Coordinates of C-alpha atoms in Angstrom, one line a residue:
M1 CA 61.5 71.4 37.6
T2 CA 57.1 71.7 36.8
S3 CA 55.4 74.8 36.9
P4 CA 53.3 73.7 40.0
E5 CA 56.7 72.4 42.2
A6 CA 58.5 75.7 41.3
E7 CA 55.1 77.6 42.3
K8 CA 55.3 75.6 45.9
L9 CA 59.2 76.3 46.2
W10 CA 58.5 79.8 45.7
Q11 CA 55.9 80.0 48.2
Q12 CA 57.5 78.3 50.5
G13 CA 60.7 80.3 50.0
N14 CA 58.9 83.4 50.5
E15 CA 57.1 82.0 54.1
F16 CA 60.9 81.5 55.0
Y17 CA 62.3 84.9 54.5
K18 CA 59.3 86.5 55.9
S19 CA 59.3 84.2 59.0
K20 CA 63.4 85.9 58.8
N21 CA 64.4 82.0 58.9
F22 CA 67.1 82.8 56.2
P23 CA 69.2 80.0 55.8
E24 CA 66.2 77.8 54.8
A25 CA 65.2 80.5 52.5
L26 CA 68.9 80.6 51.0
Q27 CA 68.8 76.9 50.8
L28 CA 65.6 76.6 48.6
A29 CA 66.7 80.0 46.5
S30 CA 69.6 77.9 45.7
N31 CA 67.9 75.2 43.5
E32 CA 66.3 77.8 41.3
S33 CA 67.0 78.4 37.9
A34 CA 69.6 81.2 37.2
S35 CA 67.5 83.5 35.6
L36 CA 65.1 83.7 38.6
Q37 CA 68.1 84.2 41.1
T38 CA 69.1 86.9 39.0
K39 CA 65.5 88.3 39.2
L40 CA 65.6 88.0 42.8
A41 CA 68.7 89.2 43.6
L42 CA 68.3 91.7 45.8
R43 CA 66.2 89.4 48.0
L44 CA 68.9 86.8 48.0
A45 CA 71.2 89.6 48.9
K46 CA 69.1 90.9 51.9
A47 CA 68.9 87.7 53.2
Q48 CA 72.8 86.7 52.7
L49 CA 73.3 90.0 54.6
Q50 CA 71.2 88.8 57.4
T51 CA 73.5 85.6 57.7
H52 CA 76.7 88.0 57.5
D53 CA 78.3 86.7 54.4
Y54 CA 79.2 89.6 53.1
Q55 CA 81.5 88.3 50.4
A56 CA 78.6 86.4 48.9
T57 CA 76.1 89.2 49.5
A58 CA 78.6 91.6 47.2
E59 CA 78.6 89.2 44.4
T60 CA 74.6 88.6 44.4
V61 CA 74.3 92.4 44.6
A62 CA 76.6 92.8 41.4
R63 CA 73.9 90.3 39.7
S64 CA 71.1 92.7 40.7
S65 CA 69.7 95.8 38.6
E66 CA 71.1 99.5 39.5
G67 CA 68.7 101.1 42.2
Q68 CA 68.7 102.6 45.6
D69 CA 68.7 99.1 47.7
Q70 CA 71.6 98.1 45.1
A71 CA 73.7 100.9 46.0
A72 CA 73.4 100.8 49.7
L73 CA 73.8 97.2 49.8
N74 CA 77.3 97.8 48.2
A75 CA 78.2 100.4 50.9
I76 CA 77.3 97.9 53.6
C77 CA 79.2 95.1 52.2
R78 CA 82.3 97.2 51.4
R79 CA 82.4 98.8 55.1
H80 CA 82.1 94.9 56.7
L81 CA 84.6 93.8 54.0
R82 CA 87.1 96.4 55.0
Y83 CA 86.5 96.1 58.6
S84 CA 87.0 92.3 58.0
Q85 CA 90.4 92.7 56.7
V86 CA 91.5 94.6 59.9
D87 CA 93.5 93.6 63.0
E88 CA 90.6 93.8 65.1
K89 CA 93.4 94.1 68.2
L90 CA 95.1 96.4 66.5
Y91 CA 92.3 98.9 65.2
R92 CA 90.8 98.7 69.2
Q93 CA 94.5 100.0 70.4
E94 CA 94.5 102.5 67.7
K95 CA 90.5 103.7 68.6
L96 CA 91.3 103.6 72.6
S97 CA 94.5 105.7 72.2
Q98 CA 92.8 108.6 70.2
L99 CA 89.7 108.5 73.0
P100 CA 90.5 111.5 75.3
K101 CA 89.8 110.9 79.2
Y102 CA 90.5 114.0 80.6
L103 CA 91.2 118.0 79.7
R104 CA 94.6 118.2 79.2
A105 CA 96.3 119.7 81.8
L106 CA 98.1 123.3 81.4
D107 CA 100.7 121.6 83.3
E108 CA 101.9 118.1 82.5
T109 CA 105.0 117.9 84.7
R110 CA 104.2 114.4 86.8
E111 CA 105.0 114.4 90.4
F112 CA 107.0 112.3 92.1
H113 CA 106.8 111.6 95.7
V114 CA 109.9 108.7 96.2
V115 CA 108.4 107.3 99.9
G116 CA 104.4 107.1 100.5
H117 CA 102.7 108.1 103.6
D118 CA 100.1 105.4 103.9
E119 CA 100.9 102.4 106.2
A120 CA 101.9 99.2 104.4
R121 CA 98.4 97.0 103.7
P122 CA 98.5 93.4 102.7
Q123 CA 96.1 93.3 99.5
I124 CA 95.1 89.3 100.2
D125 CA 93.2 88.0 102.9
S126 CA 92.2 84.6 104.4
Q127 CA 89.2 84.9 102.4
M128 CA 90.6 85.4 98.9
F129 CA 93.2 82.8 99.9
D130 CA 90.1 80.5 100.6
L131 CA 88.4 80.8 97.4
S132 CA 91.0 81.2 94.9
A133 CA 92.7 77.5 95.0
T134 CA 94.4 77.9 91.8
S135 CA 95.3 81.2 91.0
I136 CA 95.1 84.5 92.4
S137 CA 96.1 87.9 90.7
I138 CA 96.2 91.6 92.0
F139 CA 96.4 95.0 89.9
F140 CA 98.4 97.8 92.1
A141 CA 97.8 101.0 90.9
G142 CA 100.1 104.0 91.4
I143 CA 102.5 101.8 93.3
G144 CA 105.1 104.3 94.5
D145 CA 107.7 102.9 97.1
A146 CA 105.9 99.5 96.4
R147 CA 105.3 99.0 100.1
N148 CA 101.6 97.3 99.7
L149 CA 103.2 95.4 97.4
Y150 CA 105.8 94.0 99.8
A151 CA 102.8 93.6 102.3
T152 CA 101.0 91.4 99.9
L153 CA 104.0 89.5 99.1
L154 CA 104.3 88.7 103.2
K155 CA 100.9 87.5 103.7
M156 CA 100.8 85.3 100.6
D157 CA 103.6 83.6 102.2
Q158 CA 102.1 83.4 106.1
L159 CA 99.0 82.4 104.4
E160 CA 101.0 79.7 102.3
Q161 CA 102.7 78.4 105.9
K162 CA 99.3 77.9 107.4
D163 CA 98.4 75.9 104.5
S164 CA 98.7 72.1 104.7
F165 CA 97.8 71.2 100.9
I166 CA 100.2 71.2 98.3
R167 CA 101.0 74.6 97.3
S168 CA 100.5 75.0 93.7
R169 CA 98.6 78.2 93.7
K170 CA 99.6 80.8 91.1
Y171 CA 100.2 84.5 91.5
H172 CA 100.3 87.4 89.4
L173 CA 101.0 90.5 90.4
T174 CA 100.8 93.6 87.9
I175 CA 102.4 96.9 89.1
N176 CA 101.8 100.1 87.6
D177 CA 102.6 103.7 87.9
I178 CA 102.7 106.8 85.5
K179 CA 106.3 107.5 86.4
A180 CA 108.5 105.2 84.7
E181 CA 111.3 106.3 87.6
A182 CA 109.1 104.8 90.5
L183 CA 108.6 101.3 88.5
A184 CA 112.8 101.5 88.0
R185 CA 113.3 102.3 91.7
G186 CA 111.0 99.4 92.5
L187 CA 112.6 96.8 89.9
L188 CA 116.0 97.8 91.5
V189 CA 114.8 96.8 94.9
L190 CA 113.1 93.8 93.8
F191 CA 116.1 92.8 92.0
L192 CA 118.2 93.4 95.2
L193 CA 115.4 91.3 97.2
T194 CA 116.1 88.2 94.5
E195 CA 119.8 88.5 95.2
L196 CA 119.7 88.2 99.0
D197 CA 117.2 85.2 98.9
G198 CA 120.1 83.6 96.5
I199 CA 122.7 84.3 99.9
D200 CA 123.2 81.6 102.2
E201 CA 122.1 82.5 106.1
S202 CA 125.8 81.0 106.6
K203 CA 127.1 83.9 104.7
E204 CA 126.6 86.9 107.4
T205 CA 129.0 89.4 105.4
E206 CA 127.7 89.3 102.2
R207 CA 123.9 89.5 103.8
T208 CA 124.8 92.4 105.8
E209 CA 126.2 94.0 102.8
A210 CA 123.1 93.3 100.6
L211 CA 120.7 94.5 103.6
T212 CA 122.8 97.6 103.7
T213 CA 122.2 98.5 100.3
L214 CA 118.3 97.9 100.3
F215 CA 118.7 100.4 103.5
F216 CA 120.4 103.2 102.2
L217 CA 118.4 102.8 98.7
Y218 CA 115.2 102.7 100.3
I219 CA 115.0 105.4 103.2
A220 CA 117.9 107.6 102.5
P221 CA 118.2 110.8 100.4
V222 CA 121.9 110.7 100.4
V223 CA 124.0 107.5 101.0
P224 CA 128.0 106.5 101.0
Q225 CA 129.5 106.3 97.3
R226 CA 129.9 102.5 97.1
F227 CA 125.9 102.8 96.7
L228 CA 125.7 105.1 94.2
V229 CA 123.4 103.3 91.5
E230 CA 123.4 104.7 87.8
A231 CA 121.3 101.9 86.1
L232 CA 119.1 104.8 84.4
R233 CA 120.6 107.2 82.1
S234 CA 118.6 109.9 84.0
W235 CA 120.5 109.0 87.0
R236 CA 123.5 109.4 85.3
G237 CA 125.8 112.8 84.6
K238 CA 124.2 116.4 85.8
L239 CA 121.2 115.1 88.3
R240 CA 123.8 113.6 90.6
S241 CA 125.9 116.7 91.2
K242 CA 122.9 119.1 90.5
Y243 CA 122.4 119.6 94.6
S244 CA 124.9 119.7 97.1
V245 CA 125.0 116.9 99.8
V246 CA 125.0 120.0 102.3
E247 CA 121.9 121.4 100.3
A248 CA 119.9 118.5 100.5
L249 CA 120.8 117.0 103.9
Q250 CA 119.9 120.7 105.7
M251 CA 116.2 120.5 103.8
H252 CA 115.6 117.1 104.5
I253 CA 116.5 117.7 108.3
D254 CA 114.4 121.4 108.4
H255 CA 111.6 119.1 107.3
L256 CA 111.7 116.6 110.2
K257 CA 112.8 119.0 112.8
S258 CA 109.2 120.6 112.1
H259 CA 107.2 117.2 111.6
F260 CA 108.5 116.2 114.9
A261 CA 107.7 119.7 116.4
D262 CA 103.9 118.9 115.1
Y263 CA 104.0 115.2 116.6
S264 CA 104.6 116.7 119.8
E265 CA 101.6 119.1 119.7
D266 CA 99.4 115.7 119.3
A267 CA 98.9 114.1 122.4
E268 CA 97.5 111.0 120.7
R269 CA 101.0 110.2 118.3
S270 CA 103.4 112.2 120.8
V271 CA 104.6 108.8 122.6
E272 CA 105.6 106.9 119.6
P273 CA 108.3 108.9 117.8
N274 CA 110.1 109.0 121.6
K275 CA 111.7 105.3 120.6
W276 CA 113.5 106.9 117.6
H277 CA 115.0 110.2 119.8
P278 CA 118.5 108.5 119.8
E279 CA 118.9 108.0 116.1
R280 CA 116.8 110.8 115.2
T281 CA 119.4 113.4 117.2
L282 CA 122.1 112.0 115.3
F283 CA 120.8 112.2 112.2
V284 CA 119.8 115.8 112.8
Q285 CA 123.4 116.6 114.1
T286 CA 125.3 114.7 111.2
G287 CA 122.9 113.8 108.3
A288 CA 123.9 110.4 108.4
Y289 CA 121.7 107.2 109.1
R290 CA 123.2 104.8 111.3
P291 CA 124.6 101.4 109.2
P292 CA 125.1 98.0 111.2
E293 CA 128.1 98.1 113.1
S294 CA 129.9 95.3 111.6
W295 CA 129.6 97.5 108.2
A296 CA 130.6 100.3 109.9
R297 CA 133.6 99.4 111.1
E298 CA 134.7 98.4 107.5
Y299 CA 133.5 100.9 105.1
E300 CA 132.5 103.7 107.7
P301 CA 134.6 103.6 110.6
I302 CA 133.9 107.3 111.7
L303 CA 130.3 105.9 112.2
S304 CA 131.1 103.0 114.2
C305 CA 129.6 103.1 117.7
A306 CA 129.0 106.6 116.6
R307 CA 128.9 109.2 119.7
S308 CA 126.9 112.2 120.5
N309 CA 129.1 114.4 121.8
K310 CA 129.6 117.7 119.7
K311 CA 133.1 117.4 118.6
H312 CA 132.2 114.0 117.2
T313 CA 129.5 114.8 115.4
K314 CA 131.0 117.3 113.9
K315 CA 133.7 115.6 112.2
I316 CA 130.7 112.7 110.9
K317 CA 129.1 115.8 109.4
T318 CA 131.8 117.0 107.6
H319 CA 132.3 113.8 106.5
V320 CA 129.3 113.1 105.3
S321 CA 128.9 116.2 103.3
N322 CA 132.4 115.8 101.5
T323 CA 132.1 112.1 100.9
W324 CA 128.7 111.0 100.4
T325 CA 126.5 111.4 97.2
M326 CA 122.6 112.0 96.7
N327 CA 120.6 109.0 96.3
V328 CA 119.6 109.3 92.5
T329 CA 117.2 106.5 92.7
M330 CA 115.0 109.1 94.9
L331 CA 115.3 111.9 92.0
D332 CA 113.5 112.6 88.6
A333 CA 115.3 114.7 85.6
R334 CA 111.7 116.2 84.8
W335 CA 110.6 116.7 88.5
Q336 CA 113.9 118.5 89.4
G337 CA 113.9 120.1 85.7
P338 CA 113.7 123.7 85.2
L339 CA 109.7 124.5 86.3
Y340 CA 110.3 122.6 89.4
D341 CA 113.6 122.6 90.4
T342 CA 113.4 121.6 93.9
L343 CA 114.3 119.0 96.0
G344 CA 111.0 119.3 98.6
A345 CA 108.8 117.0 97.4
V346 CA 111.4 114.3 97.4
L347 CA 112.7 115.2 101.1
S348 CA 109.9 115.9 102.3
F349 CA 109.0 112.5 104.0
D350 CA 109.4 111.0 107.7
P351 CA 111.7 108.3 107.3
F352 CA 111.2 106.9 111.2
G353 CA 107.2 107.2 110.4
A354 CA 107.7 105.2 107.0
V355 CA 109.4 102.5 108.9
D356 CA 106.5 102.4 111.4
N357 CA 104.1 101.8 108.7
L358 CA 106.1 98.8 107.3
Y359 CA 105.1 97.0 110.5
L360 CA 101.5 98.1 111.6
H361 CA 99.3 95.6 109.2
T362 CA 102.0 93.1 108.3
G363 CA 101.9 91.0 111.3
L364 CA 105.8 90.9 111.6
E365 CA 107.6 91.5 115.0
R366 CA 109.7 94.3 115.4
P367 CA 113.5 93.6 116.2
Q368 CA 113.8 93.0 119.9
Q369 CA 117.0 95.3 119.7
K370 CA 117.2 98.7 120.7
P371 CA 115.2 100.6 118.2
C372 CA 117.3 101.2 115.0
L373 CA 115.9 102.3 111.7
Y374 CA 118.6 99.8 110.0
N375 CA 117.4 96.7 112.1
H376 CA 113.6 97.6 111.3
V377 CA 114.2 98.0 107.6
A378 CA 116.4 95.2 107.5
R379 CA 114.1 92.3 109.2
F380 CA 111.4 93.4 106.8
F381 CA 113.1 93.0 103.7
A382 CA 114.6 89.9 105.1
H383 CA 111.4 88.6 105.5
V384 CA 110.3 89.8 101.9
A385 CA 113.2 88.1 100.3
T386 CA 112.3 84.9 101.8
A387 CA 108.5 85.1 100.8
I388 CA 109.8 85.6 97.4
G389 CA 111.8 83.0 97.0
R390 CA 109.1 80.3 98.4
L391 CA 107.2 81.8 95.8
R392 CA 109.3 82.3 93.0
K393 CA 108.2 79.7 90.7
R394 CA 104.6 80.5 91.5
L395 CA 105.0 84.2 91.2
V396 CA 104.6 86.4 88.5
I397 CA 105.6 90.7 88.8
E398 CA 104.3 92.5 85.7
I399 CA 105.2 96.2 85.1
M400 CA 103.0 98.4 83.2
D401 CA 104.0 101.8 82.9
G402 CA 101.4 104.6 81.7
E403 CA 98.3 106.3 83.1
V404 CA 96.3 103.9 85.1
N405 CA 93.0 104.0 83.0
N406 CA 94.5 103.6 80.0
M407 CA 96.3 100.3 81.3
L408 CA 93.0 99.0 83.0
E409 CA 91.2 99.7 79.3
T410 CA 94.6 97.8 78.1
I411 CA 93.9 94.7 80.0
R412 CA 89.9 94.8 79.4
Y413 CA 90.2 94.6 75.8
N414 CA 93.4 92.9 75.5
S415 CA 95.0 95.4 73.3
S416 CA 98.4 95.1 73.8
D417 CA 101.3 92.4 73.6
R418 CA 100.9 90.7 77.0
P419 CA 101.2 87.3 76.9
E420 CA 98.2 85.1 76.3
T421 CA 98.4 83.2 80.0
F422 CA 98.7 86.8 81.7
P423 CA 94.8 87.7 83.1
V424 CA 92.7 89.9 82.3
K425 CA 90.4 89.3 85.5
Y426 CA 91.8 89.8 88.6
D427 CA 91.0 89.0 92.3
R428 CA 91.7 92.8 93.6
V429 CA 92.5 96.3 92.3
H430 CA 94.2 98.8 94.5
L431 CA 93.8 102.3 93.2
S432 CA 95.7 104.0 96.2
N433 CA 94.5 107.6 96.4
I434 CA 94.2 108.0 92.7
P435 CA 90.9 108.7 92.4
D436 CA 92.0 111.9 94.2
Y437 CA 93.1 112.9 90.9
I438 CA 91.4 111.6 88.3
G439 CA 87.9 111.3 88.7
G440 CA 86.9 109.8 92.0
I441 CA 85.0 107.1 92.5
L442 CA 83.2 107.4 89.0
T443 CA 86.6 106.6 87.3
S444 CA 87.1 103.8 89.4
I445 CA 83.8 102.0 88.9
L446 CA 83.9 102.8 85.0
F447 CA 87.7 101.2 84.3
A448 CA 88.4 99.3 87.6
M449 CA 85.3 97.0 88.4
P450 CA 85.2 95.7 84.6
I451 CA 88.5 93.8 85.2
L452 CA 87.5 92.3 88.8
K453 CA 86.6 88.6 88.7
D454 CA 83.1 87.7 88.4
T455 CA 83.0 86.8 92.3
L456 CA 82.1 88.9 95.4
S457 CA 85.2 88.4 97.1
S458 CA 86.8 90.2 94.2
T459 CA 87.4 93.7 95.2
M460 CA 88.2 97.3 94.4
V461 CA 90.6 99.3 96.9
S462 CA 91.2 103.2 97.0
C463 CA 91.0 105.9 99.7
C464 CA 90.8 110.1 99.0
L465 CA 93.8 111.1 100.7
S466 CA 95.2 114.2 98.9
N467 CA 91.6 116.1 98.8
T468 CA 90.5 114.9 102.2
P469 CA 89.8 118.8 103.1
A470 CA 87.7 119.5 100.2
W471 CA 84.7 117.3 101.1
K472 CA 82.8 117.6 104.5
N473 CA 81.4 113.9 104.4
M474 CA 81.4 110.8 102.2
V475 CA 78.0 111.9 100.9
A476 CA 80.0 115.1 99.6
Y477 CA 81.9 113.1 97.9
Y478 CA 79.4 111.1 96.3
I479 CA 77.7 113.5 95.1
E480 CA 80.5 115.6 93.5
Y481 CA 81.5 112.6 91.0
L482 CA 78.5 110.6 91.0
L483 CA 75.5 113.2 91.5
V484 CA 74.0 110.6 93.9
N485 CA 74.0 110.7 97.6
D486 CA 73.4 107.5 99.3
E487 CA 74.6 103.9 98.9
T488 CA 71.4 102.4 98.1
T489 CA 71.0 104.3 94.7
I490 CA 74.8 103.8 93.8
R491 CA 74.0 100.1 94.0
K492 CA 71.1 100.6 92.2
L493 CA 72.7 102.3 89.7
F494 CA 76.1 100.8 89.1
Q495 CA 75.5 97.3 90.3
V496 CA 78.1 97.8 93.1
E497 CA 78.6 98.0 96.8
E498 CA 80.7 99.5 99.3
I499 CA 82.4 97.2 102.0
S500 CA 84.7 98.6 104.8
D501 CA 86.8 96.4 107.0
D502 CA 85.9 98.5 109.9
S503 CA 82.1 98.0 109.7
D504 CA 80.0 95.2 109.8
D505 CA 79.6 95.6 105.6
A506 CA 82.8 93.5 106.2
A507 CA 80.8 90.4 108.0
I508 CA 77.9 90.9 105.4
H509 CA 80.3 90.6 102.5
A510 CA 81.9 87.8 104.1
L511 CA 78.5 86.1 104.6
R512 CA 77.3 87.0 101.0
T513 CA 80.6 85.5 99.6
R514 CA 80.7 82.2 101.6
L515 CA 76.9 81.1 101.0
C516 CA 77.5 81.8 97.2
S517 CA 79.7 78.4 97.7
V518 CA 76.5 76.7 99.3
P519 CA 74.7 74.6 96.8
V520 CA 71.5 76.2 96.2
H521 CA 69.2 73.5 97.4
I522 CA 70.6 73.7 100.7
R523 CA 70.8 77.5 100.5
K524 CA 67.5 77.9 100.2
E525 CA 66.4 75.7 103.5
L526 CA 68.7 78.1 106.1
H527 CA 67.7 80.5 108.7
L528 CA 69.3 82.8 110.8
E529 CA 69.9 80.6 113.1
D530 CA 72.7 78.9 110.9
L531 CA 74.6 82.4 110.6
K532 CA 75.9 82.0 113.9
P533 CA 79.2 80.2 112.3
F534 CA 79.8 83.2 109.9
G535 CA 80.5 85.0 113.1
I536 CA 78.0 88.2 112.7
D537 CA 75.3 86.6 115.5
E538 CA 75.8 89.2 118.1
N539 CA 75.0 91.9 115.4
I540 CA 71.8 90.4 114.5
V541 CA 68.8 92.6 115.4
G542 CA 66.3 90.0 115.3
M543 CA 65.9 86.3 115.4
S544 CA 63.0 85.0 112.7
T545 CA 61.8 81.6 111.8
A546 CA 61.7 82.9 108.4
P547 CA 63.9 81.5 105.6
L548 CA 67.1 83.2 104.8
R549 CA 66.3 83.5 101.5
K550 CA 63.3 85.8 102.3
L551 CA 65.4 88.3 104.6
D552 CA 67.1 91.2 103.4
L553 CA 70.5 90.8 105.3
R554 CA 70.5 94.7 105.2
S555 CA 67.7 94.9 107.3
I556 CA 68.3 92.1 110.0
V557 CA 72.1 93.1 110.9
K558 CA 73.2 96.2 112.7
R559 CA 75.4 98.6 110.8
N560 CA 78.0 101.0 111.7
T561 CA 77.3 103.8 109.0
Q562 CA 79.9 106.1 109.6
K563 CA 82.7 106.6 107.0
Y564 CA 85.8 108.6 107.4
L565 CA 87.5 110.5 104.3
G566 CA 91.0 109.4 104.3
D567 CA 90.5 105.6 105.2
Y568 CA 90.5 102.7 102.5
T569 CA 87.4 101.2 101.2
Q570 CA 86.5 98.5 99.4
W571 CA 83.7 98.4 96.5
S572 CA 82.4 94.8 95.3
R573 CA 80.1 93.6 92.9
S574 CA 76.3 93.8 94.5
S575 CA 76.1 90.3 92.4
T576 CA 77.6 88.1 90.1
F577 CA 75.1 87.2 87.9
A578 CA 73.8 88.8 85.0
L579 CA 72.1 92.4 85.8
D580 CA 69.2 92.2 88.2
Y581 CA 67.3 94.6 86.3
K582 CA 64.5 94.5 88.9
S583 CA 66.8 96.1 91.6
L584 CA 67.7 98.9 89.0
L585 CA 66.5 102.3 89.4
P586 CA 63.3 103.3 87.4
R587 CA 64.3 104.6 84.2
A588 CA 62.4 108.3 85.6
S589 CA 64.8 108.3 88.4
V590 CA 68.1 107.8 85.8
Q591 CA 66.8 110.8 83.8
R592 CA 65.8 112.7 86.9

């Protein structure tokens, strides 16, 4: 190459390098002589480094003269080449497992509450169903006795029966709990439900046997010997015989007596338990829940047509104490270990209230017969089994054992061995009252919100239940965890907003979600009159001729600002787009 041409290429290469057009600069440099390339080795190496070609950079640095730049470039290349050979998934998993999220507790024994106190609520609604045509995924944290899972399965089936289209929608439900025993108990119930669905309606005896098994295992602390389950190692041996049936029954009966005494003092609640009076009386006197009559005649004749006279109830109590056994699925070897060694937490639930809670939000009609625990439990689980049968080929129930925030991060960063077909984004994350124990609303926003789908219909659900007396109101709750005292600031700071089923926020949220599906050119021309089909026209403060795009929905709609601790609240993204920097807090406010 002649000298003028070389000079021209030299100048052109310099211009490319200074303008950060490194690929072009490298292309020109490759035409230079070997001696010139050695002379320009460091400059070539820096250009190659900018293109992330670390192997080529290392080879070029090796040809350069020693110096400070060479040492720095060598260090960079070694680090990147080392990490390029690491399995990114395993490396991320290792690092995440080393990050402490909480201070270590003085007592690390994990509580085990067998039957929950909250109402069974479906975690799917018609809006989610309509907007998610191909698949729906829901995450249940702290699944406990799985009542919310069963309610959701029922609602899915109900929505599908109303849908006239071909049923091809797939469902993925992830259930999580920090207690493996709770998950094992839930898995056992799911197995029995699947088995029940496979029994033909004409085989009444077999169906009664399956439903009676579900009834006793789900709600009774003491069960007939034929229902003894020893599927887990911890359910075998000493745990089963550690507590006497008499001791367990007396503790459970004492709790029920005090519980119904509390009911009688509450005017609003005193009427409801009266319908259970006959069966509650039988249990307090004998320690036995009444099984179905046909089953009792064959296996427990003493309970058949059980009479309430003193002599007969005494016989039943003696029979139960001598022949029945502890329901080991309600026990936990660690929770009932040397430190706590008590049945208090296991038996401190109200079975009658628990059964009532299965019907409040599920849309099921109660049995028409005389109130009976078995009839209510059997009807509920029979419908759940039918729902599972109809959805089975399109339904996946995934089980994740571990601390919820670790599991949420595992999903978000794909740092486990979950199948690739499993979702990493969810339509809803149900946290129950776990935020009570681990960081309140702050950890919910940090860990749960990132795995929600990028749609306004996706929500995170939680409640403050255990620590309700600790807070004067919702403002105090927000201040404790977020150092923020109003929803507007929360929306600007975290790009999330709270909605509630019991306030007009739900109407606003539904409206915004629906509007997102309207083409932009139509949305621009919408006016307030066009809101009437969405069902919130009665709450509009004042009509306006201005286009909807120029109005703030929150300023034109009356809002019920009253929030109650203990109620479930929903949080959604305030935007499905990239961060709206104009709506964020100014830097000075954030620093303050």
